[in-house]
PDB file of C-alpha atoms in Angstrom:
ATOM      1  CA  MET A 121      17.991  16.712  57.565  1.00  0.00           C
ATOM      2  CA  THR A 122      18.591  20.333  58.626  1.00  0.00           C
ATOM      3  CA  THR A 123      21.379  21.396  61.175  1.00  0.00           C
ATOM      4  CA  THR A 124      18.659  22.933  63.425  1.00  0.00           C
ATOM      5  CA  GLN A 125      18.071  20.840  66.700  1.00  0.00           C
ATOM      6  CA  HIS A 126      15.148  20.891  68.793  1.00  0.00           C
ATOM      7  CA  ASP A 127      14.866  18.580  71.677  1.00  0.00           C
ATOM      8  CA  ASN A 128      17.431  16.199  70.257  1.00  0.00           C
ATOM      9  CA  LEU A 129      15.308  15.819  66.990  1.00  0.00           C
ATOM     10  CA  HIS A 130      16.236  17.179  63.501  1.00  0.00           C
ATOM     11  CA  CYS A 131      13.860  19.803  62.416  1.00  0.00           C
ATOM     12  CA  ILE A 132      12.424  19.873  58.957  1.00  0.00           C
ATOM     13  CA  ASP A 133      11.568  23.385  57.704  1.00  0.00           C
ATOM     14  CA  ILE A 134       9.039  24.031  55.002  1.00  0.00           C
ATOM     15  CA  ILE A 135       8.119  26.878  53.222  1.00  0.00           C
ATOM     16  CA  VAL A 136       4.529  26.558  51.254  1.00  0.00           C
ATOM     17  CA  GLY A 137       3.789  28.935  48.487  1.00  0.00           C
ATOM     18  CA  SER A 138       0.326  30.015  49.942  1.00  0.00           C
ATOM     19  CA  ASN A 139      -1.340  30.967  52.872  1.00  0.00           C
ATOM     20  CA  ASN A 140      -4.365  28.645  52.323  1.00  0.00           C
ATOM     21  CA  PRO A 141      -4.528  26.352  55.226  1.00  0.00           C
ATOM     22  CA  VAL A 142      -5.319  23.452  53.169  1.00  0.00           C
ATOM     23  CA  LYS A 143      -2.188  23.648  51.257  1.00  0.00           C
ATOM     24  CA  ILE A 144       0.074  24.230  54.182  1.00  0.00           C
ATOM     25  CA  ASN A 145      -1.575  21.277  56.001  1.00  0.00           C
ATOM     26  CA  ALA A 146      -1.116  18.851  53.047  1.00  0.00           C
ATOM     27  CA  ALA A 147       2.502  19.852  52.878  1.00  0.00           C
ATOM     28  CA  LYS A 148       3.250  19.524  56.565  1.00  0.00           C
ATOM     29  CA  ASN A 149       1.162  16.252  56.420  1.00  0.00           C
ATOM     30  CA  ALA A 150       2.928  14.632  53.405  1.00  0.00           C
ATOM     31  CA  ILE A 151       6.582  15.658  54.415  1.00  0.00           C
ATOM     32  CA  ALA A 152       5.993  14.566  57.903  1.00  0.00           C
ATOM     33  CA  GLN A 153       5.342  11.112  57.048  1.00  0.00           C
ATOM     34  CA  TYR A 154       8.689  10.802  55.634  1.00  0.00           C
ATOM     35  CA  TYR A 155      10.239  12.141  58.734  1.00  0.00           C
ATOM     36  CA  PRO A 156       8.427  10.473  61.575  1.00  0.00           C
ATOM     37  CA  ASN A 157      11.413  11.125  64.109  1.00  0.00           C
ATOM     38  CA  SER A 158      11.639  14.782  63.185  1.00  0.00           C
ATOM     39  CA  THR A 159       9.936  18.038  64.254  1.00  0.00           C
ATOM     40  CA  VAL A 160       8.252  19.484  60.992  1.00  0.00           C
ATOM     41  CA  ARG A 161       7.737  23.280  60.745  1.00  0.00           C
ATOM     42  CA  CYS A 162       5.667  24.569  58.059  1.00  0.00           C
ATOM     43  CA  GLN A 163       4.556  27.959  57.143  1.00  0.00           C
ATOM     44  CA  GLY A 164       3.011  29.584  54.299  1.00  0.00           C
ATOM     45  CA  MET A 165       3.822  32.786  52.229  1.00  0.00           C
ATOM     46  CA  HIS A 166       2.198  34.652  49.560  1.00  0.00           C
ATOM     47  CA  ALA A 167       3.865  33.490  46.340  1.00  0.00           C
ATOM     48  CA  PRO A 168       2.509  34.621  42.897  1.00  0.00           C
ATOM     49  CA  SER A 169       2.098  32.002  40.369  1.00  0.00           C
ATOM     50  CA  GLN A 170       2.542  34.312  37.401  1.00  0.00           C
ATOM     51  CA  VAL A 171      -0.169  32.526  35.606  1.00  0.00           C
ATOM     52  CA  ALA A 172      -4.168  33.128  35.333  1.00  0.00           C
ATOM     53  CA  GLU A 173      -5.909  33.332  38.492  1.00  0.00           C
ATOM     54  CA  GLN A 174      -7.764  30.087  37.053  1.00  0.00           C
ATOM     55  CA  PRO A 175      -5.375  28.122  35.045  1.00  0.00           C
ATOM     56  CA  MET A 176      -7.084  26.430  32.086  1.00  0.00           C
ATOM     57  CA  THR A 177      -4.511  23.895  30.620  1.00  0.00           C
ATOM     58  CA  GLU A 178      -2.148  21.425  32.152  1.00  0.00           C
ATOM     59  CA  ALA A 179       0.967  23.439  31.232  1.00  0.00           C
ATOM     60  CA  GLU A 180      -0.348  26.641  32.723  1.00  0.00           C
ATOM     61  CA  THR A 181      -1.116  24.982  35.788  1.00  0.00           C
ATOM     62  CA  LYS A 182       2.078  23.054  36.105  1.00  0.00           C
ATOM     63  CA  LEU A 183       4.007  26.532  35.421  1.00  0.00           C
ATOM     64  CA  GLY A 184       2.059  28.223  38.105  1.00  0.00           C
ATOM     65  CA  ALA A 185       3.047  25.498  40.657  1.00  0.00           C
ATOM     66  CA  ILE A 186       6.900  25.834  39.529  1.00  0.00           C
ATOM     67  CA  ASN A 187       6.794  29.646  39.792  1.00  0.00           C
ATOM     68  CA  ARG A 188       5.389  29.471  43.292  1.00  0.00           C
ATOM     69  CA  ALA A 189       7.879  27.104  44.546  1.00  0.00           C
ATOM     70  CA  ARG A 190      10.892  29.213  42.963  1.00  0.00           C
ATOM     71  CA  TYR A 191       9.647  32.382  44.495  1.00  0.00           C
ATOM     72  CA  CYS A 192       9.646  30.868  47.700  1.00  0.00           C
ATOM     73  CA  GLN A 193      13.103  29.737  47.435  1.00  0.00           C
ATOM     74  CA  GLN A 194      14.303  33.101  46.356  1.00  0.00           C
ATOM     75  CA  GLN A 195      12.166  35.138  48.723  1.00  0.00           C
ATOM     76  CA  ALA A 196      12.069  33.263  51.910  1.00  0.00           C
ATOM     77  CA  GLN A 197      14.540  32.130  54.538  1.00  0.00           C
ATOM     78  CA  VAL A 198      16.553  29.092  54.181  1.00  0.00           C
ATOM     79  CA  ALA A 199      14.320  25.899  54.386  1.00  0.00           C
ATOM     80  CA  ASP A 200      14.601  22.090  53.552  1.00  0.00           C
ATOM     81  CA  PHE A 201      11.742  22.376  51.245  1.00  0.00           C
ATOM     82  CA  TYR A 202       9.940  24.842  49.031  1.00  0.00           C
ATOM     83  CA  VAL A 203       6.523  23.497  48.220  1.00  0.00           C
ATOM     84  CA  ALA A 204       3.870  24.876  45.912  1.00  0.00           C
ATOM     85  CA  MET A 205       0.422  23.484  44.770  1.00  0.00           C
ATOM     86  CA  GLU A 206      -1.618  24.918  41.758  1.00  0.00           C
ATOM     87  CA  GLY A 207      -5.043  23.939  40.881  1.00  0.00           C
ATOM     88  CA  GLY A 208      -6.187  24.016  37.405  1.00  0.00           C
ATOM     89  CA  VAL A 209      -8.566  22.770  34.693  1.00  0.00           C
ATOM     90  CA  ASP A 210      -8.529  21.403  31.228  1.00  0.00           C
ATOM     91  CA  GLN A 211     -10.491  19.856  28.437  1.00  0.00           C
ATOM     92  CA  PHE A 212      -9.553  16.353  27.783  1.00  0.00           C
ATOM     93  CA  ASP A 213     -10.807  13.553  25.276  1.00  0.00           C
ATOM     94  CA  HIS A 214     -13.004  12.290  28.114  1.00  0.00           C
ATOM     95  CA  GLY A 215     -14.286  15.819  29.021  1.00  0.00           C
ATOM     96  CA  PRO A 216     -13.470  18.572  31.549  1.00  0.00           C
ATOM     97  CA  ALA A 217     -11.655  17.815  34.717  1.00  0.00           C
ATOM     98  CA  THR A 218      -9.804  19.731  37.568  1.00  0.00           C
ATOM     99  CA  PHE A 219      -6.474  18.610  38.898  1.00  0.00           C
ATOM    100  CA  ALA A 220      -3.298  20.269  40.775  1.00  0.00           C
ATOM    101  CA  TYR A 221       0.405  20.131  40.074  1.00  0.00           C
ATOM    102  CA  MET A 222       2.841  19.955  42.976  1.00  0.00           C
ATOM    103  CA  ALA A 223       6.401  21.631  42.768  1.00  0.00           C
ATOM    104  CA  ILE A 224       9.017  20.688  45.490  1.00  0.00           C
ATOM    105  CA  ILE A 225      12.433  22.237  45.619  1.00  0.00           C
ATOM    106  CA  SER A 226      15.098  20.906  48.046  1.00  0.00           C
ATOM    107  CA  ASN A 227      18.970  21.835  47.534  1.00  0.00           C
ATOM    108  CA  ASP A 228      18.255  23.279  43.879  1.00  0.00           C
ATOM    109  CA  THR A 229      16.461  19.926  42.827  1.00  0.00           C
ATOM    110  CA  LEU A 230      12.886  20.386  41.519  1.00  0.00           C
ATOM    111  CA  SER A 231      10.375  17.491  41.702  1.00  0.00           C
ATOM    112  CA  VAL A 232       7.046  17.850  39.753  1.00  0.00           C
ATOM    113  CA  GLY A 233       4.078  15.878  40.735  1.00  0.00           C
ATOM    114  CA  ARG A 234       0.435  15.765  39.836  1.00  0.00           C
ATOM    115  CA  SER A 235      -2.958  14.881  41.292  1.00  0.00           C
ATOM    116  CA  ALA A 236      -5.669  12.664  39.808  1.00  0.00           C
ATOM    117  CA  ASN A 237      -8.343  14.331  37.769  1.00  0.00           C
ATOM    118  CA  LEU A 238     -11.545  15.145  38.929  1.00  0.00           C
ATOM    119  CA  PRO A 239     -14.272  15.091  36.429  1.00  0.00           C
ATOM    120  CA  LEU A 240     -16.121  18.405  36.121  1.00  0.00           C
ATOM    121  CA  PRO A 241     -19.689  19.082  34.934  1.00  0.00           C
ATOM    122  CA  PRO A 242     -19.614  20.729  31.504  1.00  0.00           C
ATOM    123  CA  THR A 243     -21.581  23.894  33.108  1.00  0.00           C
ATOM    124  CA  VAL A 244     -18.893  24.272  35.416  1.00  0.00           C
ATOM    125  CA  TYR A 245     -16.184  24.179  32.809  1.00  0.00           C
ATOM    126  CA  ASP A 246     -18.173  26.634  30.734  1.00  0.00           C
ATOM    127  CA  ALA A 247     -18.220  29.165  33.680  1.00  0.00           C
ATOM    128  CA  LEU A 248     -14.440  28.719  34.099  1.00  0.00           C
ATOM    129  CA  ALA A 249     -13.876  29.205  30.440  1.00  0.00           C
ATOM    130  CA  ALA A 250     -16.014  32.256  30.786  1.00  0.00           C
ATOM    131  CA  GLY A 251     -13.317  33.713  33.324  1.00  0.00           C
ATOM    132  CA  GLU A 252     -14.757  32.468  36.821  1.00  0.00           C
ATOM    133  CA  GLU A 253     -12.634  30.564  39.298  1.00  0.00           C
ATOM    134  CA  LEU A 254     -13.473  27.253  40.477  1.00  0.00           C
ATOM    135  CA  GLY A 255     -13.992  27.934  44.136  1.00  0.00           C
ATOM    136  CA  HIS A 256     -16.394  30.601  43.322  1.00  0.00           C
ATOM    137  CA  VAL A 257     -18.532  28.453  41.034  1.00  0.00           C
ATOM    138  CA  MET A 258     -18.587  25.775  43.449  1.00  0.00           C
ATOM    139  CA  ASP A 259     -19.599  28.001  46.431  1.00  0.00           C
ATOM    140  CA  ARG A 260     -22.434  29.241  44.160  1.00  0.00           C
ATOM    141  CA  MET A 261     -23.496  25.976  43.035  1.00  0.00           C
ATOM    142  CA  PHE A 262     -23.509  24.348  46.518  1.00  0.00           C
ATOM    143  CA  SER A 263     -24.402  27.132  48.703  1.00  0.00           C
ATOM    144  CA  THR A 264     -20.968  27.175  50.481  1.00  0.00           C
ATOM    145  CA  GLN A 265     -18.627  29.671  51.470  1.00  0.00           C
ATOM    146  CA  ASN A 266     -14.803  29.815  50.627  1.00  0.00           C
ATOM    147  CA  ILE A 267     -14.960  26.070  49.918  1.00  0.00           C
ATOM    148  CA  LYS A 268     -11.432  26.335  48.498  1.00  0.00           C
ATOM    149  CA  GLN A 269      -9.943  26.786  51.887  1.00  0.00           C
ATOM    150  CA  LYS A 270     -11.934  23.580  53.127  1.00  0.00           C
ATOM    151  CA  GLY A 271     -12.885  20.357  51.163  1.00  0.00           C
ATOM    152  CA  GLY A 272     -12.752  22.074  47.874  1.00  0.00           C
ATOM    153  CA  ALA A 273     -14.491  20.951  44.630  1.00  0.00           C
ATOM    154  CA  ILE A 274     -13.186  17.522  45.358  1.00  0.00           C
ATOM    155  CA  GLY A 275     -14.981  17.162  48.709  1.00  0.00           C
ATOM    156  CA  LEU A 276     -18.280  18.588  47.173  1.00  0.00           C
ATOM    157  CA  LEU A 277     -18.162  16.365  44.002  1.00  0.00           C
ATOM    158  CA  THR A 278     -17.168  13.159  45.882  1.00  0.00           C
ATOM    159  CA  GLN A 279     -19.589  13.715  48.918  1.00  0.00           C
ATOM    160  CA  GLY A 280     -16.823  14.145  51.112  1.00  0.00           C
ATOM    161  CA  LEU A 281     -15.131  10.933  50.495  1.00  0.00           C
ATOM    162  CA  ALA A 282     -11.965  12.766  49.190  1.00  0.00           C
ATOM    163  CA  THR A 283     -10.904  16.381  49.934  1.00  0.00           C
ATOM    164  CA  ARG A 284      -8.505  18.948  48.407  1.00  0.00           C
ATOM    165  CA  GLU A 285      -6.028  18.246  51.536  1.00  0.00           C
ATOM    166  CA  SER A 286      -6.413  14.628  50.950  1.00  0.00           C
ATOM    167  CA  ILE A 287      -5.550  14.693  47.198  1.00  0.00           C
ATOM    168  CA  TYR A 288      -2.765  17.317  47.577  1.00  0.00           C
ATOM    169  CA  THR A 289      -1.240  15.049  50.512  1.00  0.00           C
ATOM    170  CA  GLN A 290      -1.385  12.037  48.117  1.00  0.00           C
ATOM    171  CA  ALA A 291       0.314  13.903  45.271  1.00  0.00           C
ATOM    172  CA  LEU A 292       2.929  15.378  47.492  1.00  0.00           C
ATOM    173  CA  LEU A 293       3.756  11.970  48.887  1.00  0.00           C
ATOM    174  CA  LEU A 294       4.602  10.782  45.268  1.00  0.00           C
ATOM    175  CA  ALA A 295       6.448  14.019  44.340  1.00  0.00           C
ATOM    176  CA  MET A 296       8.740  13.625  47.607  1.00  0.00           C
ATOM    177  CA  THR A 297      10.162  10.122  45.890  1.00  0.00           C
ATOM    178  CA  PRO A 298      13.240  11.855  44.176  1.00  0.00           C
ATOM    179  CA  PHE A 299      14.159  13.342  47.719  1.00  0.00           C
ATOM    180  CA  ILE A 300      13.730  10.166  49.666  1.00  0.00           C
ATOM    181  CA  ASN A 301      15.512   7.964  47.031  1.00  0.00           C
ATOM    182  CA  ALA A 302      17.841  10.368  46.100  1.00  0.00           C
ATOM    183  CA  GLU A 303      20.623   7.574  45.531  1.00  0.00           C
ATOM    184  CA  LEU A 304      18.339   6.134  42.830  1.00  0.00           C
ATOM    185  CA  PHE A 305      17.547   9.409  41.210  1.00  0.00           C
ATOM    186  CA  ASN A 306      21.237  10.487  40.937  1.00  0.00           C
ATOM    187  CA  ASP A 307      22.528   6.730  39.856  1.00  0.00           C
ATOM    188  CA  SER A 308      23.249   7.156  36.161  1.00  0.00           C
ATOM    189  CA  THR A 309      23.982   3.141  35.921  1.00  0.00           C
ATOM    190  CA  LEU A 310      21.207   0.806  35.425  1.00  0.00           C
TER     191      LEU A 310
END
């Protein structure tokens, strides 16, 4: 992929728009699966979302992920992939839920992906609507500390069967498809 060589293997360089180890690991794990014969180097950096600390709509959440990825591309050294994840909540017909948007930029191509919804108890949504952040609400409800850098609300509400990292990894695997199948996405004939 990149021209950098390391022990006769290609190196894949990834910049993640966060210093949260959950997000860095998810990006590295997802992208490394597509490049099993490459060395994958992944580092995080602070990247502002330019949206609320706790995004309360799908549109705001998606914009936060895109803003973070673009910031990385503009501020960081050259990389193969600039990756950002933004968690948010929204009120749906079936009730409140949390989810995350993924933004991946490579060679000026943007791919946007999204995780599945995790239903939220109404009391949690009410606390978020009042201005709290999901990680803080979950820490208070479950007597945990800094859960957003661990299993997240997902881990707590699924009894550990899914985690924030596992859901982000899955969504990133899907968001990578335009890069892995570039010939299909660039082909205008059907």
